[in-house]
XYZ file of C-alpha atoms in Angstrom:
282
model
C 0.000 -0.079 -0.021
C 1.355 3.467 -0.916
C 2.088 6.087 1.610
C -0.843 8.223 0.236
C -3.348 5.328 0.510
C -2.093 4.415 4.035
C -2.722 8.099 4.941
C -6.237 7.970 3.434
C -6.984 4.705 5.395
C -6.185 6.531 8.704
C -8.051 9.915 7.944
C -11.013 8.807 10.015
C -8.876 9.492 13.122
C -8.302 13.131 12.253
C -11.923 14.403 13.187
C -11.528 12.752 16.479
C -8.226 14.453 17.127
C -9.677 17.917 16.221
C -12.558 17.444 18.458
C -10.316 16.391 21.273
C -7.998 19.304 21.141
C -10.967 21.654 20.808
C -12.361 20.214 23.911
C -9.076 20.543 25.774
C -8.621 24.163 24.554
C -12.275 24.982 25.900
C -11.216 23.448 29.223
C -8.195 25.532 29.661
C -9.959 28.645 28.285
C -12.653 28.103 31.067
C -10.094 27.715 33.888
C -8.025 30.596 32.848
C -11.020 32.861 32.003
C -12.987 32.033 35.280
C -9.786 32.341 37.424
C -8.798 35.750 36.030
C -12.333 36.957 36.485
C -12.287 35.714 40.080
C -8.974 37.312 40.799
C -10.309 40.678 39.274
C -13.361 40.417 41.586
C -11.095 40.001 44.526
C -11.282 36.141 44.783
C -8.816 33.486 43.923
C -7.840 31.320 41.005
C -9.946 28.195 40.384
C -8.780 24.590 39.755
C -10.212 22.524 37.001
C -13.255 21.036 38.861
C -14.135 24.298 40.621
C -14.006 26.208 37.269
C -16.176 23.670 35.646
C -18.707 23.810 38.491
C -18.877 27.655 38.160
C -19.279 27.264 34.493
C -22.513 25.275 35.018
C -23.960 28.329 36.618
C -23.283 30.790 33.811
C -25.702 31.602 30.816
C -25.020 29.068 28.097
C -22.450 27.320 30.586
C -24.245 23.886 30.348
C -23.742 23.885 26.532
C -20.035 24.706 26.953
C -19.743 22.070 29.706
C -21.329 19.408 27.472
C -18.903 20.342 24.699
C -15.976 20.196 27.075
C -17.124 16.669 28.259
C -17.472 15.438 24.831
C -14.197 16.902 23.702
C -12.077 15.438 26.643
C -13.646 12.125 25.900
C -12.701 12.507 22.257
C -9.185 13.391 23.251
C -8.862 10.220 25.271
C -10.065 8.260 22.217
C -7.624 10.149 20.030
C -4.714 9.482 22.373
C -5.548 5.803 22.617
C -5.839 5.359 18.911
C -2.585 7.495 18.332
C -0.748 5.099 20.690
C -2.210 1.719 19.195
C -1.865 2.836 15.617
C 1.264 4.918 15.952
C -0.494 7.681 13.987
C 2.213 10.276 14.736
C 5.002 7.997 13.599
C 6.817 7.648 16.832
C 8.243 4.239 16.059
C 8.736 1.137 18.254
C 12.028 1.807 19.979
C 12.257 2.045 23.772
C 11.660 5.917 23.788
C 8.802 5.652 21.475
C 6.994 2.863 23.567
C 7.493 5.060 26.615
C 5.928 8.129 24.618
C 2.987 5.907 23.469
C 2.256 4.603 26.898
C 2.200 8.300 28.066
C -0.350 9.064 25.424
C -2.629 6.434 26.972
C -2.059 7.659 30.466
C -2.734 11.348 29.360
C -5.932 10.277 27.522
C -7.317 8.517 30.687
C -6.665 11.553 32.734
C -8.519 13.651 30.240
C -11.290 11.125 30.258
C -11.776 11.287 33.947
C -11.967 15.086 33.597
C -14.587 14.561 30.859
C -16.621 12.199 33.141
C -16.369 14.779 36.053
C -17.810 17.523 33.540
C -20.709 15.088 32.862
C -21.459 14.741 36.409
C -21.516 18.465 37.022
C -23.563 18.977 33.964
C -26.216 16.324 34.919
C -26.170 17.245 38.640
C -24.941 13.696 39.678
C -21.569 15.064 41.359
C -20.138 18.115 42.769
C -17.173 17.951 40.535
C -14.795 17.681 43.535
C -11.433 16.318 42.342
C -10.862 13.762 45.150
C -7.161 13.713 44.316
C -6.222 13.400 48.066
C -8.679 10.489 48.426
C -7.414 8.688 45.315
C -3.781 9.269 46.451
C -4.678 7.854 49.886
C -6.180 4.669 48.189
C -2.995 4.384 46.054
C -0.750 4.772 49.199
C -2.598 2.107 50.841
C -1.926 -0.575 48.103
C 1.094 -2.829 48.361
C 4.174 -0.760 47.318
C 1.834 2.218 47.207
C 4.508 4.762 48.125
C 6.597 3.463 45.244
C 3.525 3.561 42.859
C 2.680 7.227 43.697
C 6.433 8.071 43.654
C 6.807 6.567 40.261
C 3.651 8.532 39.117
C 5.176 11.689 40.603
C 8.265 11.099 38.760
C 6.481 10.458 35.448
C 4.421 13.752 35.945
C 7.558 15.719 36.652
C 9.018 14.218 33.518
C 6.089 15.207 31.457
C 6.154 18.924 32.893
C 9.846 19.167 32.047
C 9.100 17.686 28.667
C 6.538 20.520 27.975
C 9.248 23.121 29.103
C 11.728 21.408 26.826
C 9.195 21.688 23.893
C 8.806 25.245 24.709
C 12.400 25.986 24.740
C 13.441 23.942 21.617
C 10.135 24.466 19.740
C 9.735 20.753 19.037
C 5.825 21.291 19.172
C 6.409 23.015 15.619
C 7.106 19.840 14.023
C 3.410 18.791 14.423
C 1.916 22.094 13.177
C 1.139 23.357 9.742
C 2.982 26.471 8.634
C 0.643 29.305 7.710
C 0.082 33.016 8.398
C -1.579 32.355 11.780
C 0.848 29.758 13.366
C 3.914 31.852 12.089
C 2.714 35.135 13.560
C 1.380 33.650 16.807
C 4.186 31.192 17.447
C 5.355 33.231 20.437
C 2.069 32.701 22.097
C 1.987 29.074 21.364
C 5.445 28.933 23.011
C 4.360 30.674 26.024
C 1.364 28.454 26.473
C 3.310 25.307 26.278
C 5.738 26.750 28.917
C 2.932 27.601 31.296
C 1.577 24.011 30.912
C 5.036 22.744 31.638
C 5.331 24.768 34.865
C 1.941 23.463 36.254
C 2.422 19.872 35.406
C 5.855 19.972 37.001
C 4.568 21.475 40.189
C 1.737 18.965 40.293
C 4.199 16.279 39.979
C 6.137 17.824 42.877
C 3.192 17.640 44.991
C 2.639 14.011 44.309
C 6.311 13.315 45.007
C 5.927 15.030 48.474
C 2.858 12.954 49.166
C 4.875 9.769 48.419
C 7.825 10.664 50.477
C 5.728 11.753 53.450
C 3.091 9.192 53.067
C 0.620 12.084 53.392
C -2.216 12.044 50.610
C -3.078 15.545 51.524
C 0.030 16.805 50.084
C -1.198 15.768 46.630
C -3.434 18.113 44.537
C -4.189 19.457 41.094
C -4.411 22.861 39.536
C -6.356 24.206 42.533
C -3.402 23.377 44.876
C -0.839 24.898 42.410
C -2.712 28.108 42.367
C -2.898 28.158 46.352
C 0.807 27.300 46.451
C 1.891 29.960 44.103
C -0.424 32.587 45.729
C 1.563 31.917 49.048
C 4.824 32.843 47.399
C 6.328 36.315 47.244
C 4.492 38.238 44.587
C 2.232 35.148 44.477
C -0.791 36.843 42.929
C 1.183 38.395 40.208
C 2.722 34.931 39.494
C -0.775 33.342 39.344
C -2.085 35.993 36.896
C 0.895 35.369 34.690
C 0.209 31.602 34.925
C -3.441 32.074 34.066
C -2.503 34.282 31.004
C -0.072 31.362 30.119
C -3.009 29.052 30.292
C -5.050 31.254 27.872
C -2.102 30.937 25.634
C -2.202 27.075 26.144
C -5.895 27.102 25.302
C -4.921 28.910 22.039
C -2.362 26.203 21.479
C -4.859 23.472 21.735
C -7.099 25.273 19.376
C -4.457 25.659 16.959
C -3.760 21.904 17.224
C -7.504 21.336 16.518
C -7.217 23.248 13.255
C -3.726 22.761 12.034
C -2.070 19.660 13.810
C -0.375 17.416 11.322
C -0.821 13.708 11.707
C 1.976 12.076 9.835
C 0.304 8.857 8.949
C -2.890 10.559 7.861
C -1.536 13.721 6.205
C -0.059 14.536 2.821
C 3.715 14.649 2.582
C 3.699 18.008 1.040
C 2.296 19.805 4.194
C 4.957 22.391 5.404
C 5.461 22.256 9.024
C 5.849 25.285 11.139
C 9.365 24.067 12.281
C 10.464 24.187 8.619
C 9.064 27.626 8.138
C 10.739 28.937 11.290
C 14.072 27.528 10.344
C 13.961 28.944 6.953
C 13.094 32.369 8.267
C 16.073 32.105 10.657
C 18.464 31.060 7.708
C 17.106 34.058 5.628
């Protein structure tokens, strides 16, 4: 089968990918937007679950919440399909296998958020993250501290990987080059960096929870915001991070529109990385 016919055979996965990234973008747009509004109103930044719960009470919020839930489930499906069929051509060496396993884990995390959004939408749950409770259950398992610690190290690694992508611009390899992606590349870079900071801090919380055998030390984005707020110039840092999350939301929307899927895309698609390199050489 030719490269082109193989790509045509896998085109069915692309709409799922686009829906997934759109849902992910809506999620971060809601978190950052609601958090910035809360800060402006004299409150504090909101974690994922709190932001989604607040969204339910706004005009049209139920529709957006439904789109977020569907999108996050689609993102999970996309990541699982990506890992199984190697749609982004990672390969089968050790590094590639780790990356593909990471895709599945990332997908499952987003599926959990999507399910939480559904429970908020239909009033069957409060949207509480329950991260401490889940961490306590994990710690109580045989070798629980090791498992939580390993998860923490993996999360920190994922955060550092985001930061590496922001510095090196590796994310540009998966985006089409066009007027928008070229001119807004600096915003995309800032968004990837902001996500890297948050994921790394979350991993740090889980590592402390594992080392101290204290599940209350674990937490998600709400704990990140609370911790950052307690630092010198904390509120300013939180505002900067929220602006970074707006940029990451844009990054997700750009991926929804312009992400290249190597095994389902034409070979003549110019990548953003290639365009940026050509501009630098000029």
